[in-house]
């Protein structure tokens, strides 16, 4: 009996509170400011469910423009006015993150959010980006990039740095450019990387396809793996040895490649022009080698 009365009382209190807060409310947050950073400093960004644009330019400071709008129809234990961004300049670096919020949010009704982040920074800075359900558009940088996101897509172009670490869960990556080292991992998604000039590549995908075109370094090592998906590897310049393994799949190579070994689940090719080592493995999918 006591439990029944307590439950009924809670329902009555929630209903009363909802009635008092039934009108739609819109909360807005604006940030527009210039911040300092060293030319070889690092820009740290941590967001959740934002549309993010980051542009590298010939400039000495960082322009940060952030807009967040939250429209609540119904009941929410926390209002939309608790959103805040923290921007910190420290030791030549710049950190941008969402302020921490305490407690659990309960929503009875609907919440609509508009969240955009626009950053213009010196093109020589390094980027350390972390997000959850964000979409990214990043271009014009010659520094290192580390991108770690869960669900979201990323478009990277005009990237001339020497070190790229990218980790994604469910999302697509479209990238143009890049040198040196590439370490890429994803769960479900399509990975497309064009006009690369990499000397060391590690790329792993679970359910998805990899499309990679790059110059080959004579001392380079390239390792690509896909479980349920396909891999298309295009050589822009250079050559080497290509070792292809597959379980429930198949491999094919254009006539530019010379086959030197063939087994049930393994094929090996050579391509004149260099001594790179390329290892490609798929479990259930296809492998395609091309020379541009």
PDB file of N, CA and C in Angstrom, residues 87-172:
ATOM      1  N   UNK A  87      36.845  27.662 -22.897  1.00  0.00           N
ATOM      2  CA  UNK A  87      37.994  27.893 -23.780  1.00  0.00           C
ATOM      3  C   UNK A  87      39.182  28.310 -22.913  1.00  0.00           C
ATOM      4  N   UNK A  88      40.287  27.578 -23.043  1.00  0.00           N
ATOM      5  CA  UNK A  88      41.441  27.820 -22.183  1.00  0.00           C
ATOM      6  C   UNK A  88      42.708  27.924 -23.023  1.00  0.00           C
ATOM      7  N   UNK A  89      43.441  29.003 -22.823  1.00  0.00           N
ATOM      8  CA  UNK A  89      44.754  29.158 -23.441  1.00  0.00           C
ATOM      9  C   UNK A  89      45.813  28.703 -22.430  1.00  0.00           C
ATOM     10  N   UNK A  90      46.659  27.756 -22.849  1.00  0.00           N
ATOM     11  CA  UNK A  90      47.670  27.254 -21.913  1.00  0.00           C
ATOM     12  C   UNK A  90      48.910  26.754 -22.639  1.00  0.00           C
ATOM     13  N   UNK A  91      50.055  27.286 -22.273  1.00  0.00           N
ATOM     14  CA  UNK A  91      51.356  26.832 -22.776  1.00  0.00           C
ATOM     15  C   UNK A  91      51.430  26.813 -24.298  1.00  0.00           C
ATOM     16  N   UNK A  92      50.845  27.810 -24.933  1.00  0.00           N
ATOM     17  CA  UNK A  92      50.871  27.894 -26.382  1.00  0.00           C
ATOM     18  C   UNK A  92      49.837  27.057 -27.087  1.00  0.00           C
ATOM     19  N   UNK A  93      49.010  26.333 -26.332  1.00  0.00           N
ATOM     20  CA  UNK A  93      47.940  25.508 -26.895  1.00  0.00           C
ATOM     21  C   UNK A  93      46.587  26.151 -26.605  1.00  0.00           C
ATOM     22  N   UNK A  94      45.540  25.611 -27.229  1.00  0.00           N
ATOM     23  CA  UNK A  94      44.183  26.094 -27.000  1.00  0.00           C
ATOM     24  C   UNK A  94      43.263  24.903 -26.805  1.00  0.00           C
ATOM     25  N   UNK A  95      42.498  24.932 -25.698  1.00  0.00           N
ATOM     26  CA  UNK A  95      41.554  23.856 -25.395  1.00  0.00           C
ATOM     27  C   UNK A  95      40.128  24.396 -25.439  1.00  0.00           C
ATOM     28  N   UNK A  96      39.265  23.673 -26.148  1.00  0.00           N
ATOM     29  CA  UNK A  96      37.855  24.042 -26.268  1.00  0.00           C
ATOM     30  C   UNK A  96      37.036  22.810 -25.917  1.00  0.00           C
ATOM     31  N   UNK A  97      36.171  22.941 -24.914  1.00  0.00           N
ATOM     32  CA  UNK A  97      35.370  21.782 -24.517  1.00  0.00           C
ATOM     33  C   UNK A  97      34.047  22.243 -23.938  1.00  0.00           C
ATOM     34  N   UNK A  98      33.102  21.307 -23.929  1.00  0.00           N
ATOM     35  CA  UNK A  98      31.820  21.571 -23.288  1.00  0.00           C
ATOM     36  C   UNK A  98      31.980  21.491 -21.772  1.00  0.00           C
ATOM     37  N   UNK A  99      31.296  22.388 -21.084  1.00  0.00           N
ATOM     38  CA  UNK A  99      31.324  22.356 -19.625  1.00  0.00           C
ATOM     39  C   UNK A  99      30.618  21.102 -19.126  1.00  0.00           C
ATOM     40  N   UNK A 100      31.116  20.553 -18.037  1.00  0.00           N
ATOM     41  CA  UNK A 100      30.511  19.362 -17.443  1.00  0.00           C
ATOM     42  C   UNK A 100      29.148  19.707 -16.851  1.00  0.00           C
ATOM     43  N   UNK A 101      28.209  18.772 -16.957  1.00  0.00           N
ATOM     44  CA  UNK A 101      26.886  18.911 -16.344  1.00  0.00           C
ATOM     45  C   UNK A 101      26.667  17.743 -15.403  1.00  0.00           C
ATOM     46  N   UNK A 102      26.118  18.030 -14.251  1.00  0.00           N
ATOM     47  CA  UNK A 102      25.894  16.999 -13.245  1.00  0.00           C
ATOM     48  C   UNK A 102      24.470  16.451 -13.333  1.00  0.00           C
ATOM     49  N   UNK A 103      24.328  15.232 -12.871  1.00  0.00           N
ATOM     50  CA  UNK A 103      22.994  14.640 -12.762  1.00  0.00           C
ATOM     51  C   UNK A 103      22.537  13.972 -14.044  1.00  0.00           C
ATOM     52  N   UNK A 104      21.350  13.381 -13.952  1.00  0.00           N
ATOM     53  CA  UNK A 104      20.729  12.674 -15.069  1.00  0.00           C
ATOM     54  C   UNK A 104      19.600  13.530 -15.626  1.00  0.00           C
ATOM     55  N   UNK A 105      19.538  13.626 -16.941  1.00  0.00           N
ATOM     56  CA  UNK A 105      18.486  14.398 -17.578  1.00  0.00           C
ATOM     57  C   UNK A 105      17.292  13.499 -17.905  1.00  0.00           C
ATOM     58  N   UNK A 106      16.104  13.915 -17.495  1.00  0.00           N
ATOM     59  CA  UNK A 106      14.862  13.201 -17.809  1.00  0.00           C
ATOM     60  C   UNK A 106      14.037  14.096 -18.733  1.00  0.00           C
ATOM     61  N   UNK A 107      13.613  13.547 -19.856  1.00  0.00           N
ATOM     62  CA  UNK A 107      12.838  14.307 -20.836  1.00  0.00           C
ATOM     63  C   UNK A 107      11.482  13.647 -21.025  1.00  0.00           C
ATOM     64  N   UNK A 108      10.407  14.453 -20.929  1.00  0.00           N
ATOM     65  CA  UNK A 108       9.059  13.983 -21.238  1.00  0.00           C
ATOM     66  C   UNK A 108       8.485  15.009 -22.217  1.00  0.00           C
ATOM     67  N   UNK A 109       8.607  14.689 -23.493  1.00  0.00           N
ATOM     68  CA  UNK A 109       8.244  15.634 -24.548  1.00  0.00           C
ATOM     69  C   UNK A 109       9.280  15.541 -25.647  1.00  0.00           C
ATOM     70  N   UNK A 110       9.695  16.672 -26.190  1.00  0.00           N
ATOM     71  CA  UNK A 110      10.679  16.659 -27.265  1.00  0.00           C
ATOM     72  C   UNK A 110      11.713  17.756 -27.043  1.00  0.00           C
ATOM     73  N   UNK A 111      12.926  17.472 -27.495  1.00  0.00           N
ATOM     74  CA  UNK A 111      14.025  18.428 -27.423  1.00  0.00           C
ATOM     75  C   UNK A 111      14.676  18.493 -28.802  1.00  0.00           C
ATOM     76  N   UNK A 112      14.804  19.691 -29.336  1.00  0.00           N
ATOM     77  CA  UNK A 112      15.474  19.890 -30.622  1.00  0.00           C
ATOM     78  C   UNK A 112      16.665  20.808 -30.410  1.00  0.00           C
ATOM     79  N   UNK A 113      17.809  20.377 -30.974  1.00  0.00           N
ATOM     80  CA  UNK A 113      19.027  21.144 -30.773  1.00  0.00           C
ATOM     81  C   UNK A 113      19.687  21.493 -32.108  1.00  0.00           C
ATOM     82  N   UNK A 114      20.238  22.683 -32.160  1.00  0.00           N
ATOM     83  CA  UNK A 114      21.072  23.131 -33.269  1.00  0.00           C
ATOM     84  C   UNK A 114      22.417  23.513 -32.671  1.00  0.00           C
ATOM     85  N   UNK A 115      23.490  22.887 -33.175  1.00  0.00           N
ATOM     86  CA  UNK A 115      24.787  23.035 -32.535  1.00  0.00           C
ATOM     87  C   UNK A 115      25.848  23.095 -33.633  1.00  0.00           C
ATOM     88  N   UNK A 116      26.471  24.248 -33.811  1.00  0.00           N
ATOM     89  CA  UNK A 116      27.495  24.423 -34.829  1.00  0.00           C
ATOM     90  C   UNK A 116      28.766  24.984 -34.198  1.00  0.00           C
ATOM     91  N   UNK A 117      29.895  24.496 -34.690  1.00  0.00           N
ATOM     92  CA  UNK A 117      31.208  24.961 -34.248  1.00  0.00           C
ATOM     93  C   UNK A 117      32.019  25.325 -35.488  1.00  0.00           C
ATOM     94  N   UNK A 118      32.490  26.570 -35.541  1.00  0.00           N
ATOM     95  CA  UNK A 118      33.305  27.033 -36.658  1.00  0.00           C
ATOM     96  C   UNK A 118      34.616  27.592 -36.100  1.00  0.00           C
ATOM     97  N   UNK A 119      35.734  27.042 -36.576  1.00  0.00           N
ATOM     98  CA  UNK A 119      37.046  27.439 -36.074  1.00  0.00           C
ATOM     99  C   UNK A 119      37.957  27.751 -37.255  1.00  0.00           C
ATOM    100  N   UNK A 120      38.647  28.884 -37.167  1.00  0.00           N
ATOM    101  CA  UNK A 120      39.671  29.257 -38.144  1.00  0.00           C
ATOM    102  C   UNK A 120      40.974  29.432 -37.380  1.00  0.00           C
ATOM    103  N   UNK A 121      41.987  28.651 -37.763  1.00  0.00           N
ATOM    104  CA  UNK A 121      43.216  28.581 -36.978  1.00  0.00           C
ATOM    105  C   UNK A 121      44.425  28.644 -37.903  1.00  0.00           C
ATOM    106  N   UNK A 122      45.613  28.945 -37.359  1.00  0.00           N
ATOM    107  CA  UNK A 122      46.829  28.865 -38.175  1.00  0.00           C
ATOM    108  C   UNK A 122      46.992  27.474 -38.786  1.00  0.00           C
ATOM    109  N   UNK A 123      47.342  27.421 -40.038  1.00  0.00           N
ATOM    110  CA  UNK A 123      47.364  26.135 -40.738  1.00  0.00           C
ATOM    111  C   UNK A 123      48.472  25.206 -40.245  1.00  0.00           C
ATOM    112  N   UNK A 124      49.420  25.744 -39.455  1.00  0.00           N
ATOM    113  CA  UNK A 124      50.533  24.921 -38.981  1.00  0.00           C
ATOM    114  C   UNK A 124      50.264  24.234 -37.654  1.00  0.00           C
ATOM    115  N   UNK A 125      49.132  24.511 -37.004  1.00  0.00           N
ATOM    116  CA  UNK A 125      48.891  23.930 -35.684  1.00  0.00           C
ATOM    117  C   UNK A 125      48.512  22.459 -35.812  1.00  0.00           C
ATOM    118  N   UNK A 126      48.650  21.739 -34.705  1.00  0.00           N
ATOM    119  CA  UNK A 126      48.232  20.348 -34.620  1.00  0.00           C
ATOM    120  C   UNK A 126      46.805  20.280 -34.089  1.00  0.00           C
ATOM    121  N   UNK A 127      46.079  19.248 -34.480  1.00  0.00           N
ATOM    122  CA  UNK A 127      44.678  19.100 -34.084  1.00  0.00           C
ATOM    123  C   UNK A 127      44.494  17.823 -33.272  1.00  0.00           C
ATOM    124  N   UNK A 128      43.809  17.959 -32.142  1.00  0.00           N
ATOM    125  CA  UNK A 128      43.401  16.818 -31.320  1.00  0.00           C
ATOM    126  C   UNK A 128      41.898  16.942 -31.123  1.00  0.00           C
ATOM    127  N   UNK A 129      41.141  16.140 -31.855  1.00  0.00           N
ATOM    128  CA  UNK A 129      39.691  16.283 -31.909  1.00  0.00           C
ATOM    129  C   UNK A 129      39.029  15.041 -31.329  1.00  0.00           C
ATOM    130  N   UNK A 130      38.090  15.255 -30.407  1.00  0.00           N
ATOM    131  CA  UNK A 130      37.335  14.147 -29.828  1.00  0.00           C
ATOM    132  C   UNK A 130      35.842  14.515 -29.830  1.00  0.00           C
ATOM    133  N   UNK A 131      35.003  13.568 -30.290  1.00  0.00           N
ATOM    134  CA  UNK A 131      33.566  13.826 -30.313  1.00  0.00           C
ATOM    135  C   UNK A 131      32.770  12.545 -30.227  1.00  0.00           C
ATOM    136  N   UNK A 132      31.459  12.707 -30.098  1.00  0.00           N
ATOM    137  CA  UNK A 132      30.580  11.534 -30.049  1.00  0.00           C
ATOM    138  C   UNK A 132      29.746  11.438 -31.321  1.00  0.00           C
ATOM    139  N   UNK A 133      28.717  12.223 -31.445  1.00  0.00           N
ATOM    140  CA  UNK A 133      27.860  12.125 -32.637  1.00  0.00           C
ATOM    141  C   UNK A 133      28.068  13.345 -33.531  1.00  0.00           C
ATOM    142  N   UNK A 134      29.315  13.713 -33.779  1.00  0.00           N
ATOM    143  CA  UNK A 134      29.621  14.930 -34.524  1.00  0.00           C
ATOM    144  C   UNK A 134      29.911  14.620 -35.993  1.00  0.00           C
ATOM    145  N   UNK A 135      29.686  15.619 -36.846  1.00  0.00           N
ATOM    146  CA  UNK A 135      30.116  15.578 -38.236  1.00  0.00           C
ATOM    147  C   UNK A 135      31.190  16.640 -38.419  1.00  0.00           C
ATOM    148  N   UNK A 136      32.269  16.282 -39.160  1.00  0.00           N
ATOM    149  CA  UNK A 136      33.426  17.158 -39.267  1.00  0.00           C
ATOM    150  C   UNK A 136      33.720  17.508 -40.725  1.00  0.00           C
ATOM    151  N   UNK A 137      34.156  18.742 -40.899  1.00  0.00           N
ATOM    152  CA  UNK A 137      34.704  19.210 -42.173  1.00  0.00           C
ATOM    153  C   UNK A 137      35.984  19.978 -41.831  1.00  0.00           C
ATOM    154  N   UNK A 138      37.130  19.393 -42.160  1.00  0.00           N
ATOM    155  CA  UNK A 138      38.419  19.942 -41.755  1.00  0.00           C
ATOM    156  C   UNK A 138      39.302  20.049 -42.997  1.00  0.00           C
ATOM    157  N   UNK A 139      39.947  21.212 -43.178  1.00  0.00           N
ATOM    158  CA  UNK A 139      40.829  21.339 -44.337  1.00  0.00           C
ATOM    159  C   UNK A 139      41.847  22.456 -44.138  1.00  0.00           C
ATOM    160  N   UNK A 140      42.953  22.312 -44.882  1.00  0.00           N
ATOM    161  CA  UNK A 140      43.946  23.376 -44.946  1.00  0.00           C
ATOM    162  C   UNK A 140      45.039  23.309 -43.904  1.00  0.00           C
ATOM    163  N   UNK A 141      45.325  22.140 -43.311  1.00  0.00           N
ATOM    164  CA  UNK A 141      46.299  22.057 -42.223  1.00  0.00           C
ATOM    165  C   UNK A 141      47.536  21.255 -42.637  1.00  0.00           C
ATOM    166  N   UNK A 142      48.691  21.708 -42.120  1.00  0.00           N
ATOM    167  CA  UNK A 142      49.952  21.001 -42.342  1.00  0.00           C
ATOM    168  C   UNK A 142      50.482  20.357 -41.071  1.00  0.00           C
ATOM    169  N   UNK A 143      49.766  20.520 -39.953  1.00  0.00           N
ATOM    170  CA  UNK A 143      50.166  19.895 -38.700  1.00  0.00           C
ATOM    171  C   UNK A 143      49.628  18.490 -38.568  1.00  0.00           C
ATOM    172  N   UNK A 144      49.931  17.863 -37.435  1.00  0.00           N
ATOM    173  CA  UNK A 144      49.447  16.513 -37.155  1.00  0.00           C
ATOM    174  C   UNK A 144      47.962  16.544 -36.816  1.00  0.00           C
ATOM    175  N   UNK A 145      47.294  15.430 -37.080  1.00  0.00           N
ATOM    176  CA  UNK A 145      45.865  15.316 -36.784  1.00  0.00           C
ATOM    177  C   UNK A 145      45.602  14.034 -36.010  1.00  0.00           C
ATOM    178  N   UNK A 146      44.858  14.167 -34.915  1.00  0.00           N
ATOM    179  CA  UNK A 146      44.322  13.003 -34.202  1.00  0.00           C
ATOM    180  C   UNK A 146      42.827  13.224 -34.037  1.00  0.00           C
ATOM    181  N   UNK A 147      42.041  12.349 -34.643  1.00  0.00           N
ATOM    182  CA  UNK A 147      40.583  12.465 -34.619  1.00  0.00           C
ATOM    183  C   UNK A 147      39.995  11.197 -34.037  1.00  0.00           C
ATOM    184  N   UNK A 148      39.201  11.343 -32.976  1.00  0.00           N
ATOM    185  CA  UNK A 148      38.576  10.206 -32.303  1.00  0.00           C
ATOM    186  C   UNK A 148      37.097  10.518 -32.143  1.00  0.00           C
ATOM    187  N   UNK A 149      36.240   9.822 -32.895  1.00  0.00           N
ATOM    188  CA  UNK A 149      34.801  10.095 -32.819  1.00  0.00           C
ATOM    189  C   UNK A 149      34.020   8.791 -32.881  1.00  0.00           C
ATOM    190  N   UNK A 150      32.801   8.843 -32.369  1.00  0.00           N
ATOM    191  CA  UNK A 150      31.961   7.640 -32.362  1.00  0.00           C
ATOM    192  C   UNK A 150      31.086   7.606 -33.617  1.00  0.00           C
ATOM    193  N   UNK A 151      29.895   8.152 -33.538  1.00  0.00           N
ATOM    194  CA  UNK A 151      28.992   8.117 -34.694  1.00  0.00           C
ATOM    195  C   UNK A 151      29.015   9.473 -35.378  1.00  0.00           C
ATOM    196  N   UNK A 152      29.440   9.503 -36.623  1.00  0.00           N
ATOM    197  CA  UNK A 152      29.497  10.747 -37.378  1.00  0.00           C
ATOM    198  C   UNK A 152      30.382  10.577 -38.593  1.00  0.00           C
ATOM    199  N   UNK A 153      30.311  11.516 -39.501  1.00  0.00           N
ATOM    200  CA  UNK A 153      31.097  11.485 -40.725  1.00  0.00           C
ATOM    201  C   UNK A 153      32.176  12.556 -40.670  1.00  0.00           C
ATOM    202  N   UNK A 154      33.240  12.337 -41.426  1.00  0.00           N
ATOM    203  CA  UNK A 154      34.332  13.300 -41.474  1.00  0.00           C
ATOM    204  C   UNK A 154      34.777  13.494 -42.919  1.00  0.00           C
ATOM    205  N   UNK A 155      34.967  14.761 -43.288  1.00  0.00           N
ATOM    206  CA  UNK A 155      35.507  15.130 -44.594  1.00  0.00           C
ATOM    207  C   UNK A 155      36.780  15.932 -44.351  1.00  0.00           C
ATOM    208  N   UNK A 156      37.913  15.420 -44.828  1.00  0.00           N
ATOM    209  CA  UNK A 156      39.209  16.066 -44.666  1.00  0.00           C
ATOM    210  C   UNK A 156      39.813  16.277 -46.048  1.00  0.00           C
ATOM    211  N   UNK A 157      40.269  17.496 -46.330  1.00  0.00           N
ATOM    212  CA  UNK A 157      40.926  17.725 -47.607  1.00  0.00           C
ATOM    213  C   UNK A 157      41.960  18.842 -47.475  1.00  0.00           C
ATOM    214  N   UNK A 158      42.866  18.889 -48.455  1.00  0.00           N
ATOM    215  CA  UNK A 158      43.996  19.809 -48.424  1.00  0.00           C
ATOM    216  C   UNK A 158      44.773  19.622 -47.118  1.00  0.00           C
ATOM    217  N   UNK A 159      45.053  18.368 -46.791  1.00  0.00           N
ATOM    218  CA  UNK A 159      45.779  18.030 -45.567  1.00  0.00           C
ATOM    219  C   UNK A 159      47.196  17.612 -45.956  1.00  0.00           C
ATOM    220  N   UNK A 160      48.201  18.332 -45.436  1.00  0.00           N
ATOM    221  CA  UNK A 160      49.581  18.082 -45.841  1.00  0.00           C
ATOM    222  C   UNK A 160      50.479  17.725 -44.665  1.00  0.00           C
ATOM    223  N   UNK A 161      49.893  17.317 -43.552  1.00  0.00           N
ATOM    224  CA  UNK A 161      50.682  16.918 -42.389  1.00  0.00           C
ATOM    225  C   UNK A 161      51.363  15.580 -42.589  1.00  0.00           C
ATOM    226  N   UNK A 162      52.167  15.175 -41.580  1.00  0.00           N
ATOM    227  CA  UNK A 162      52.944  13.935 -41.673  1.00  0.00           C
ATOM    228  C   UNK A 162      52.487  12.861 -40.698  1.00  0.00           C
ATOM    229  N   UNK A 163      51.427  13.129 -39.916  1.00  0.00           N
ATOM    230  CA  UNK A 163      51.017  12.169 -38.893  1.00  0.00           C
ATOM    231  C   UNK A 163      49.506  12.251 -38.716  1.00  0.00           C
ATOM    232  N   UNK A 164      48.825  11.126 -39.008  1.00  0.00           N
ATOM    233  CA  UNK A 164      47.371  11.089 -38.927  1.00  0.00           C
ATOM    234  C   UNK A 164      46.938   9.852 -38.136  1.00  0.00           C
ATOM    235  N   UNK A 165      46.196  10.085 -37.064  1.00  0.00           N
ATOM    236  CA  UNK A 165      45.591   9.009 -36.292  1.00  0.00           C
ATOM    237  C   UNK A 165      44.091   9.257 -36.258  1.00  0.00           C
ATOM    238  N   UNK A 166      43.318   8.330 -36.814  1.00  0.00           N
ATOM    239  CA  UNK A 166      41.873   8.509 -36.935  1.00  0.00           C
ATOM    240  C   UNK A 166      41.172   7.254 -36.443  1.00  0.00           C
ATOM    241  N   UNK A 167      40.246   7.438 -35.510  1.00  0.00           N
ATOM    242  CA  UNK A 167      39.469   6.324 -34.973  1.00  0.00           C
ATOM    243  C   UNK A 167      37.997   6.689 -35.034  1.00  0.00           C
ATOM    244  N   UNK A 168      37.188   5.840 -35.684  1.00  0.00           N
ATOM    245  CA  UNK A 168      35.761   6.079 -35.835  1.00  0.00           C
ATOM    246  C   UNK A 168      35.003   4.794 -35.535  1.00  0.00           C
ATOM    247  N   UNK A 169      33.756   4.947 -35.110  1.00  0.00           N
ATOM    248  CA  UNK A 169      32.915   3.769 -34.922  1.00  0.00           C
ATOM    249  C   UNK A 169      31.978   3.610 -36.118  1.00  0.00           C
ATOM    250  N   UNK A 170      30.855   4.293 -36.112  1.00  0.00           N
ATOM    251  CA  UNK A 170      29.904   4.194 -37.220  1.00  0.00           C
ATOM    252  C   UNK A 170      29.901   5.514 -37.969  1.00  0.00           C
ATOM    253  N   UNK A 171      30.546   5.551 -39.113  1.00  0.00           N
ATOM    254  CA  UNK A 171      30.591   6.770 -39.905  1.00  0.00           C
ATOM    255  C   UNK A 171      31.501   6.598 -41.095  1.00  0.00           C
ATOM    256  N   UNK A 172      31.441   7.553 -42.013  1.00  0.00           N
ATOM    257  CA  UNK A 172      32.246   7.520 -43.228  1.00  0.00           C
ATOM    258  C   UNK A 172      33.356   8.564 -43.137  1.00  0.00           C
TER     259      UNK A 172
END
